[in-house]
Amino acid sequence: MYRGGAGQWAWLLHRLSGLGVLLFLLIHILDTGLVLFGPEVYDRVVKLYTHPVFRVGEVGLAAAVLYHALNGIRITLLDFYPELSPRQRQIFYGVVSLFALAFLPMAYLMLKPLF
Amino acid sequence: MRVKLRIKRFDGEGDREPYWAEYEVEAEPTDRLLDALHAVKWYQDGTLSFRRSCAHGVCGSDAMLINGRNRLACKVLVKDLGERITVEPLRGYPVIKDLVVDQTAFFQKYESVKPYLSPEGEPPARERLQTPEQRERFDDTTKCILCAACTTSCPSFWSNPDYVGPAAIVNAHRFLFDSRDAATAERLAGLNGTDGVWRCRTVFNCVEACPRGIDITRAIGEVKKALLLGRT
């Protein structure tokens, strides 16, 4: 493993969260497509999503979307204002802070019904 | 201090796979890693191969992967590396022997950006004048020593060896933003392809690896912006 800095981790997380969201979209297209086989099949399969495992998965999905969006703004800023480059690490820490600020209450609200 | 060197070696002939060799040398904390490598080569194992020329951080010959990061062996001090030091050849190019990699592709990319001044019109009788501000515009990218530490630290380059790479873009930037140069359109066109600047994913490994402290991602960003806006 190359021992890169904050920029490398920001990039790796961006890739992983992007792939995670893509995986969700593929599953989502498949489950929505089940309606072609009638409402009973669709309802039975979609009911699976009320299982706690899927609720935890949804928290993961929310985390992936949130990080990808916030870091996407960081990348866009750096693309349009290359002179911000020396500040990229601080901007990344800003992304992480905003992520924590939004994600922790969101995770709490999403997981509360499970307990 | 006693220093343990773990060096990734490759014979370059026969069919032996790359292997790790360990050496122990005595070094001053203020010695450079290059001094420790010399201690191995001169007094323990003369078959160890690595490149070095000026040994003072100017020629760019001895970039290698040191403790997981690209550094010049002649610039990094033993005390900053600890008692166990891992040394590997640069990633992404074929290893010829031990720490020596084949940089043919690296210099082909460099040549592809036409790294020389292409002015317009007849040569003047005297110097081509430039204001201090015009010179300042590309000052950062004049510092490159072509050591390849940036390009071989870049994940985009590892996954696609056709990517022109940070070092070549830095050298394109040096002429793109030079007020005396007239080959802007030609240079920009060459960097606009699928293997040009757009492969940069702003990972910043290049900036962190550069022994000359060039803000490479910024230079690449400025070239991207020039392409987007159609002006330098």
CSV table of N, CA and C in Angstrom, one decimal, chain B residues 57-195:
chain,number,residue,atom,x,y,z
B,57,GLY,N,20.2,16.0,-4.6
B,57,GLY,CA,18.8,16.4,-4.9
B,57,GLY,C,18.6,17.3,-6.1
B,58,VAL,N,19.5,17.2,-7.0
B,58,VAL,CA,19.3,18.1,-8.2
B,58,VAL,C,19.1,17.3,-9.5
B,59,CYS,N,19.8,16.2,-9.6
B,59,CYS,CA,19.8,15.4,-10.9
B,59,CYS,C,18.5,14.6,-11.0
B,60,GLY,N,17.9,14.2,-9.9
B,60,GLY,CA,16.7,13.4,-10.0
B,60,GLY,C,16.9,11.9,-10.4
B,61,SER,N,18.0,11.4,-10.1
B,61,SER,CA,18.3,10.0,-10.5
B,61,SER,C,17.8,9.0,-9.4
B,62,ASP,N,17.8,9.3,-8.1
B,62,ASP,CA,17.6,8.3,-7.1
B,62,ASP,C,16.3,8.3,-6.4
B,63,ALA,N,15.2,8.6,-7.2
B,63,ALA,CA,13.9,8.5,-6.6
B,63,ALA,C,13.6,7.0,-6.4
B,64,MET,N,13.1,6.7,-5.3
B,64,MET,CA,12.7,5.3,-5.0
B,64,MET,C,11.6,5.3,-4.0
B,65,LEU,N,11.0,4.1,-3.8
B,65,LEU,CA,9.8,4.0,-2.9
B,65,LEU,C,10.4,3.6,-1.5
B,66,ILE,N,10.5,4.6,-0.6
B,66,ILE,CA,11.1,4.5,0.7
B,66,ILE,C,10.1,4.5,1.8
B,67,ASN,N,10.0,3.4,2.6
B,67,ASN,CA,9.0,3.3,3.6
B,67,ASN,C,7.6,3.6,3.1
B,68,GLY,N,7.3,3.2,1.9
B,68,GLY,CA,6.0,3.3,1.3
B,68,GLY,C,5.7,4.6,0.7
B,69,ARG,N,6.7,5.5,0.6
B,69,ARG,CA,6.5,6.8,-0.1
B,69,ARG,C,7.6,7.1,-1.1
B,70,ASN,N,7.3,7.8,-2.2
B,70,ASN,CA,8.4,8.1,-3.1
B,70,ASN,C,9.2,9.3,-2.6
B,71,ARG,N,10.5,9.0,-2.5
B,71,ARG,CA,11.4,10.0,-2.0
B,71,ARG,C,12.7,9.9,-2.8
B,72,LEU,N,13.6,11.0,-2.7
B,72,LEU,CA,14.9,10.9,-3.3
B,72,LEU,C,15.8,10.3,-2.1
B,73,ALA,N,16.6,9.3,-2.4
B,73,ALA,CA,17.4,8.7,-1.4
B,73,ALA,C,18.5,9.6,-0.9
B,74,CYS,N,18.8,10.6,-1.8
B,74,CYS,CA,19.9,11.6,-1.4
B,74,CYS,C,19.3,12.8,-0.6
B,75,LYS,N,18.0,12.8,-0.4
B,75,LYS,CA,17.4,14.0,0.3
B,75,LYS,C,16.8,13.6,1.7
B,76,VAL,N,16.5,12.3,1.8
B,76,VAL,CA,15.8,11.9,3.0
B,76,VAL,C,16.8,11.4,4.0
B,77,LEU,N,16.7,11.9,5.3
B,77,LEU,CA,17.6,11.5,6.3
B,77,LEU,C,17.2,10.3,7.1
B,78,VAL,N,18.3,9.5,7.5
B,78,VAL,CA,18.0,8.2,8.2
B,78,VAL,C,17.2,8.4,9.4
B,79,LYS,N,17.5,9.5,10.2
B,79,LYS,CA,16.7,9.7,11.4
B,79,LYS,C,15.2,9.9,11.2
B,80,ASP,N,14.9,10.4,10.0
B,80,ASP,CA,13.4,10.6,9.7
B,80,ASP,C,12.8,9.3,9.2
B,81,LEU,N,13.6,8.2,9.0
B,81,LEU,CA,13.0,7.0,8.5
B,81,LEU,C,13.0,5.9,9.5
B,82,GLY,N,13.7,6.0,10.7
B,82,GLY,CA,13.6,5.0,11.7
B,82,GLY,C,14.7,4.0,11.5
B,83,GLU,N,14.7,3.0,12.4
B,83,GLU,CA,15.8,1.9,12.4
B,83,GLU,C,15.5,0.8,11.4
B,84,ARG,N,14.3,0.7,10.9
B,84,ARG,CA,13.9,-0.3,9.9
B,84,ARG,C,13.5,0.5,8.7
B,85,ILE,N,14.2,0.3,7.6
B,85,ILE,CA,13.9,1.1,6.4
B,85,ILE,C,13.6,0.1,5.2
B,86,THR,N,12.4,0.3,4.6
B,86,THR,CA,12.1,-0.5,3.4
B,86,THR,C,12.3,0.3,2.2
B,87,VAL,N,13.0,-0.3,1.2
B,87,VAL,CA,13.3,0.4,0.0
B,87,VAL,C,12.9,-0.5,-1.2
B,88,GLU,N,12.0,0.1,-2.1
B,88,GLU,CA,11.6,-0.6,-3.3
B,88,GLU,C,11.8,0.2,-4.5
B,89,PRO,N,11.8,-0.4,-5.7
B,89,PRO,CA,11.9,0.4,-6.9
B,89,PRO,C,10.6,1.2,-7.1
B,90,LEU,N,10.6,2.3,-7.9
B,90,LEU,CA,9.4,3.0,-8.3
B,90,LEU,C,8.4,2.1,-8.9
B,91,ARG,N,7.1,2.4,-8.7
B,91,ARG,CA,6.1,1.5,-9.2
B,91,ARG,C,5.6,2.0,-10.6
B,92,GLY,N,5.2,1.0,-11.4
B,92,GLY,CA,4.6,1.3,-12.7
B,92,GLY,C,5.5,1.2,-13.9
B,93,TYR,N,6.8,1.0,-13.6
B,93,TYR,CA,7.8,0.8,-14.8
B,93,TYR,C,8.4,-0.5,-14.6
B,94,PRO,N,8.8,-1.2,-15.7
B,94,PRO,CA,9.5,-2.5,-15.6
B,94,PRO,C,10.8,-2.3,-14.8
B,95,VAL,N,11.1,-3.2,-13.9
B,95,VAL,CA,12.3,-3.2,-13.1
B,95,VAL,C,13.4,-3.9,-14.0
B,96,ILE,N,14.6,-3.2,-14.1
B,96,ILE,CA,15.7,-3.7,-14.9
B,96,ILE,C,16.5,-4.5,-13.9
B,97,LYS,N,16.9,-3.9,-12.8
B,97,LYS,CA,17.6,-4.7,-11.8
B,97,LYS,C,17.5,-3.9,-10.5
B,98,ASP,N,17.2,-4.6,-9.4
B,98,ASP,CA,17.0,-4.1,-8.1
B,98,ASP,C,16.2,-2.8,-8.1
B,99,LEU,N,16.9,-1.6,-7.8
B,99,LEU,CA,16.1,-0.4,-7.7
B,99,LEU,C,16.2,0.5,-9.0
B,100,VAL,N,16.6,-0.1,-10.1
B,100,VAL,CA,16.7,0.6,-11.4
B,100,VAL,C,15.5,0.2,-12.2
B,101,VAL,N,14.7,1.2,-12.6
B,101,VAL,CA,13.6,0.9,-13.4
B,101,VAL,C,13.8,1.5,-14.8
B,102,ASP,N,13.1,0.9,-15.8
B,102,ASP,CA,13.2,1.3,-17.2
B,102,ASP,C,12.3,2.6,-17.4
B,103,GLN,N,12.9,3.7,-17.5
B,103,GLN,CA,12.1,5.0,-17.6
B,103,GLN,C,11.8,5.4,-19.1
B,104,THR,N,12.0,4.5,-20.0
B,104,THR,CA,11.8,4.9,-21.4
B,104,THR,C,10.4,5.5,-21.6
B,105,ALA,N,9.4,4.9,-21.1
B,105,ALA,CA,8.0,5.4,-21.3
B,105,ALA,C,7.8,6.7,-20.6
B,106,PHE,N,8.5,6.9,-19.5
B,106,PHE,CA,8.4,8.2,-18.8
B,106,PHE,C,8.9,9.4,-19.6
B,107,PHE,N,10.1,9.1,-20.3
B,107,PHE,CA,10.7,10.2,-21.1
B,107,PHE,C,9.9,10.4,-22.4
B,108,GLN,N,9.3,9.3,-22.9
B,108,GLN,CA,8.4,9.5,-24.1
B,108,GLN,C,7.3,10.4,-23.8
B,109,LYS,N,6.6,10.2,-22.7
B,109,LYS,CA,5.5,11.1,-22.3
B,109,LYS,C,6.0,12.5,-22.2
B,110,TYR,N,7.2,12.7,-21.6
B,110,TYR,CA,7.8,14.0,-21.4
B,110,TYR,C,8.0,14.7,-22.8
B,111,GLU,N,8.6,13.9,-23.7
B,111,GLU,CA,8.8,14.5,-25.1
B,111,GLU,C,7.5,14.8,-25.8
B,112,SER,N,6.4,14.0,-25.5
B,112,SER,CA,5.1,14.2,-26.2
B,112,SER,C,4.5,15.6,-25.9
B,113,VAL,N,4.9,16.3,-24.8
B,113,VAL,CA,4.3,17.6,-24.6
B,113,VAL,C,5.2,18.7,-25.2
B,114,LYS,N,6.2,18.3,-26.0
B,114,LYS,CA,7.1,19.3,-26.6
B,114,LYS,C,7.7,20.3,-25.6
B,115,PRO,N,8.5,19.8,-24.7
B,115,PRO,CA,9.0,20.6,-23.6
B,115,PRO,C,10.1,21.6,-24.0
B,116,TYR,N,9.8,22.4,-25.0
B,116,TYR,CA,10.8,23.4,-25.4
B,116,TYR,C,10.1,24.6,-25.9
B,117,LEU,N,10.7,25.8,-25.8
B,117,LEU,CA,10.0,27.0,-26.2
B,117,LEU,C,9.7,27.0,-27.7
B,118,SER,N,8.5,27.3,-28.1
B,118,SER,CA,8.1,27.5,-29.5
B,118,SER,C,7.6,28.9,-29.8
B,119,PRO,N,8.5,29.8,-30.0
B,119,PRO,CA,8.0,31.2,-30.2
B,119,PRO,C,7.6,31.5,-31.6
B,120,GLU,N,6.9,32.6,-31.8
B,120,GLU,CA,6.4,32.9,-33.1
B,120,GLU,C,7.4,33.9,-33.8
B,121,GLY,N,7.4,33.9,-35.1
B,121,GLY,CA,8.2,34.9,-35.8
B,121,GLY,C,9.7,34.7,-35.8
B,122,GLU,N,10.4,35.6,-36.4
B,122,GLU,CA,11.8,35.6,-36.5
B,122,GLU,C,12.5,35.8,-35.2
B,123,PRO,N,13.6,35.2,-34.9
B,123,PRO,CA,14.3,35.4,-33.6
B,123,PRO,C,14.7,36.8,-33.5
B,124,PRO,N,14.5,37.5,-32.4
B,124,PRO,CA,14.9,38.9,-32.2
B,124,PRO,C,16.4,38.9,-32.1
B,125,ALA,N,17.0,40.1,-32.3
B,125,ALA,CA,18.4,40.3,-32.1
B,125,ALA,C,18.9,40.2,-30.7
B,126,ARG,N,18.0,40.5,-29.8
B,126,ARG,CA,18.4,40.4,-28.3
B,126,ARG,C,17.4,39.4,-27.6
B,127,GLU,N,17.4,39.4,-26.3
B,127,GLU,CA,16.6,38.4,-25.5
B,127,GLU,C,15.1,38.7,-25.8
B,128,ARG,N,14.3,37.6,-25.6
B,128,ARG,CA,12.9,37.8,-25.6
B,128,ARG,C,12.5,38.3,-24.2
B,129,LEU,N,12.1,39.5,-24.1
B,129,LEU,CA,11.8,40.1,-22.8
B,129,LEU,C,10.5,39.7,-22.2
B,130,GLN,N,10.5,39.7,-20.9
B,130,GLN,CA,9.3,39.2,-20.1
B,130,GLN,C,9.3,40.0,-18.8
B,131,THR,N,8.1,40.4,-18.4
B,131,THR,CA,8.1,41.1,-17.1
B,131,THR,C,8.2,40.1,-15.9
B,132,PRO,N,8.6,40.6,-14.8
B,132,PRO,CA,8.7,39.7,-13.6
B,132,PRO,C,7.4,38.9,-13.3
B,133,GLU,N,6.3,39.6,-13.6
B,133,GLU,CA,5.0,39.0,-13.3
B,133,GLU,C,4.8,37.8,-14.3
B,134,GLN,N,5.2,38.1,-15.6
B,134,GLN,CA,5.0,37.0,-16.6
B,134,GLN,C,5.9,35.8,-16.3
B,135,ARG,N,7.1,36.1,-15.8
B,135,ARG,CA,8.0,35.0,-15.4
B,135,ARG,C,7.4,34.2,-14.2
B,136,GLU,N,6.8,35.0,-13.2
B,136,GLU,CA,6.3,34.4,-12.0
B,136,GLU,C,5.2,33.4,-12.3
B,137,ARG,N,4.5,33.6,-13.4
B,137,ARG,CA,3.3,32.8,-13.7
B,137,ARG,C,3.6,31.3,-13.8
B,138,PHE,N,4.8,31.0,-14.3
B,138,PHE,CA,5.1,29.5,-14.4
B,138,PHE,C,6.3,29.2,-13.6
B,139,ASP,N,6.7,30.0,-12.6
B,139,ASP,CA,7.9,29.8,-11.8
B,139,ASP,C,7.9,28.4,-11.2
B,140,ASP,N,6.7,28.0,-10.6
B,140,ASP,CA,6.7,26.7,-9.8
B,140,ASP,C,7.1,25.5,-10.7
B,141,THR,N,6.6,25.5,-11.9
B,141,THR,CA,6.8,24.3,-12.8
B,141,THR,C,8.2,24.3,-13.5
B,142,THR,N,9.0,25.4,-13.2
B,142,THR,CA,10.3,25.3,-13.8
B,142,THR,C,11.2,24.5,-12.9
B,143,LYS,N,10.7,24.1,-11.7
B,143,LYS,CA,11.6,23.5,-10.7
B,143,LYS,C,11.8,22.0,-10.9
B,144,CYS,N,11.0,21.4,-11.9
B,144,CYS,CA,11.0,19.9,-12.1
B,144,CYS,C,12.4,19.4,-12.4
B,145,ILE,N,12.8,18.3,-11.8
B,145,ILE,CA,14.0,17.6,-12.1
B,145,ILE,C,13.8,16.3,-12.8
B,146,LEU,N,12.6,16.0,-13.2
B,146,LEU,CA,12.3,14.7,-13.9
B,146,LEU,C,12.7,13.5,-13.2
B,147,CYS,N,12.5,13.4,-11.9
B,147,CYS,CA,12.9,12.2,-11.1
B,147,CYS,C,11.8,11.1,-11.2
B,148,ALA,N,10.6,11.5,-11.6
B,148,ALA,CA,9.5,10.5,-11.8
B,148,ALA,C,8.8,10.1,-10.5
B,149,ALA,N,9.2,10.8,-9.4
B,149,ALA,CA,8.5,10.5,-8.1
B,149,ALA,C,7.0,10.7,-8.2
B,150,CYS,N,6.6,11.8,-8.9
B,150,CYS,CA,5.2,12.2,-8.9
B,150,CYS,C,4.4,11.1,-9.8
B,151,THR,N,4.9,10.9,-11.0
B,151,THR,CA,4.1,10.0,-11.9
B,151,THR,C,4.0,8.6,-11.3
B,152,THR,N,5.0,8.1,-10.6
B,152,THR,CA,5.0,6.7,-10.1
B,152,THR,C,4.3,6.7,-8.7
B,153,SER,N,3.8,7.8,-8.2
B,153,SER,CA,3.0,7.8,-7.0
B,153,SER,C,1.5,7.9,-7.3
B,154,CYS,N,1.2,8.0,-8.6
B,154,CYS,CA,-0.2,8.4,-9.0
B,154,CYS,C,-1.0,7.1,-9.3
B,155,PRO,N,-2.1,6.9,-8.6
B,155,PRO,CA,-3.0,5.7,-8.8
B,155,PRO,C,-3.5,5.7,-10.2
B,156,SER,N,-3.8,6.9,-10.8
B,156,SER,CA,-4.3,6.9,-12.2
B,156,SER,C,-3.3,6.4,-13.2
B,157,PHE,N,-2.0,6.6,-12.9
B,157,PHE,CA,-0.9,6.1,-13.8
B,157,PHE,C,-0.8,4.6,-13.5
B,158,TRP,N,-0.8,4.2,-12.3
B,158,TRP,CA,-0.7,2.7,-12.0
B,158,TRP,C,-1.7,1.9,-12.8
B,159,SER,N,-3.0,2.5,-12.8
B,159,SER,CA,-4.0,1.7,-13.4
B,159,SER,C,-4.1,1.9,-14.9
B,160,ASN,N,-3.4,2.9,-15.4
B,160,ASN,CA,-3.4,3.2,-16.9
B,160,ASN,C,-2.0,3.8,-17.3
B,161,PRO,N,-1.1,2.9,-17.7
B,161,PRO,CA,0.2,3.4,-18.1
B,161,PRO,C,0.3,4.3,-19.3
B,162,ASP,N,-0.9,4.4,-20.0
B,162,ASP,CA,-0.9,5.4,-21.1
B,162,ASP,C,-1.2,6.8,-20.7
B,163,TYR,N,-1.6,7.0,-19.4
B,163,TYR,CA,-1.9,8.3,-18.9
B,163,TYR,C,-0.5,9.1,-19.0
B,164,VAL,N,-0.6,10.3,-19.5
B,164,VAL,CA,0.6,11.1,-19.8
B,164,VAL,C,1.3,11.4,-18.5
B,165,GLY,N,0.6,11.5,-17.4
B,165,GLY,CA,1.2,11.6,-16.1
B,165,GLY,C,1.6,13.0,-15.6
B,166,PRO,N,1.6,13.2,-14.3
B,166,PRO,CA,1.9,14.5,-13.7
B,166,PRO,C,3.2,15.1,-14.2
B,167,ALA,N,4.3,14.4,-14.3
B,167,ALA,CA,5.6,15.0,-14.6
B,167,ALA,C,5.5,15.7,-16.0
B,168,ALA,N,4.9,15.0,-17.0
B,168,ALA,CA,4.8,15.6,-18.3
B,168,ALA,C,3.9,16.8,-18.3
B,169,ILE,N,2.8,16.8,-17.5
B,169,ILE,CA,1.9,17.9,-17.5
B,169,ILE,C,2.5,19.1,-16.8
B,170,VAL,N,3.3,18.9,-15.8
B,170,VAL,CA,4.1,19.9,-15.2
B,170,VAL,C,5.0,20.6,-16.2
B,171,ASN,N,5.6,19.8,-17.1
B,171,ASN,CA,6.5,20.4,-18.1
B,171,ASN,C,5.8,21.1,-19.2
B,172,ALA,N,4.5,20.6,-19.5
B,172,ALA,CA,3.7,21.3,-20.4
B,172,ALA,C,3.3,22.7,-19.9
B,173,HIS,N,2.9,22.6,-18.6
B,173,HIS,CA,2.5,23.9,-17.9
B,173,HIS,C,3.6,24.9,-18.0
B,174,ARG,N,4.8,24.5,-17.8
B,174,ARG,CA,5.9,25.4,-17.8
B,174,ARG,C,6.0,26.3,-19.1
B,175,PHE,N,5.6,25.7,-20.2
B,175,PHE,CA,5.6,26.4,-21.5
B,175,PHE,C,4.2,27.0,-21.9
B,176,LEU,N,3.1,26.3,-21.4
B,176,LEU,CA,1.8,26.8,-21.7
B,176,LEU,C,1.6,28.2,-21.1
B,177,PHE,N,2.1,28.5,-20.0
B,177,PHE,CA,1.9,29.7,-19.3
B,177,PHE,C,3.1,30.7,-19.5
B,178,ASP,N,3.9,30.4,-20.4
B,178,ASP,CA,5.1,31.3,-20.7
B,178,ASP,C,4.6,32.2,-21.8
B,179,SER,N,4.7,33.6,-21.5
B,179,SER,CA,4.2,34.6,-22.4
B,179,SER,C,5.0,34.6,-23.8
B,180,ARG,N,6.2,34.0,-23.8
B,180,ARG,CA,6.9,34.0,-25.1
B,180,ARG,C,6.6,32.8,-26.0
B,181,ASP,N,5.8,31.8,-25.5
B,181,ASP,CA,5.5,30.6,-26.2
B,181,ASP,C,4.3,30.8,-27.1
B,182,ALA,N,4.3,30.2,-28.3
B,182,ALA,CA,3.2,30.3,-29.2
B,182,ALA,C,2.5,29.0,-29.6
B,183,ALA,N,3.0,27.9,-29.0
B,183,ALA,CA,2.4,26.6,-29.3
B,183,ALA,C,1.3,26.2,-28.4
B,184,THR,N,0.6,27.1,-27.8
B,184,THR,CA,-0.4,26.8,-26.8
B,184,THR,C,-1.5,25.9,-27.3
B,185,ALA,N,-2.0,26.2,-28.4
B,185,ALA,CA,-3.2,25.4,-29.0
B,185,ALA,C,-2.7,23.9,-29.2
B,186,GLU,N,-1.6,23.8,-29.8
B,186,GLU,CA,-1.0,22.5,-30.1
B,186,GLU,C,-0.8,21.7,-28.8
B,187,ARG,N,-0.2,22.3,-27.9
B,187,ARG,CA,0.1,21.7,-26.6
B,187,ARG,C,-1.2,21.3,-25.9
B,188,LEU,N,-2.1,22.2,-25.8
B,188,LEU,CA,-3.4,21.9,-25.2
B,188,LEU,C,-4.1,20.8,-25.8
B,189,ALA,N,-4.1,20.7,-27.2
B,189,ALA,CA,-4.8,19.7,-27.9
B,189,ALA,C,-4.2,18.3,-27.5
B,190,GLY,N,-2.9,18.2,-27.3
B,190,GLY,CA,-2.3,17.0,-27.0
B,190,GLY,C,-2.7,16.5,-25.6
B,191,LEU,N,-3.0,17.4,-24.7
B,191,LEU,CA,-3.4,17.1,-23.3
B,191,LEU,C,-4.9,16.8,-23.1
B,192,ASN,N,-5.6,17.0,-24.2
B,192,ASN,CA,-7.1,17.0,-24.1
B,192,ASN,C,-7.7,15.6,-24.3
B,193,GLY,N,-6.8,14.7,-24.7
B,193,GLY,CA,-7.3,13.3,-25.1
B,193,GLY,C,-7.7,12.5,-23.9
B,194,THR,N,-8.1,11.3,-24.1
B,194,THR,CA,-8.5,10.4,-23.0
B,194,THR,C,-7.4,10.1,-22.0
B,195,ASP,N,-6.1,10.1,-22.5
B,195,ASP,CA,-5.0,9.9,-21.7
B,195,ASP,C,-4.3,11.1,-21.2
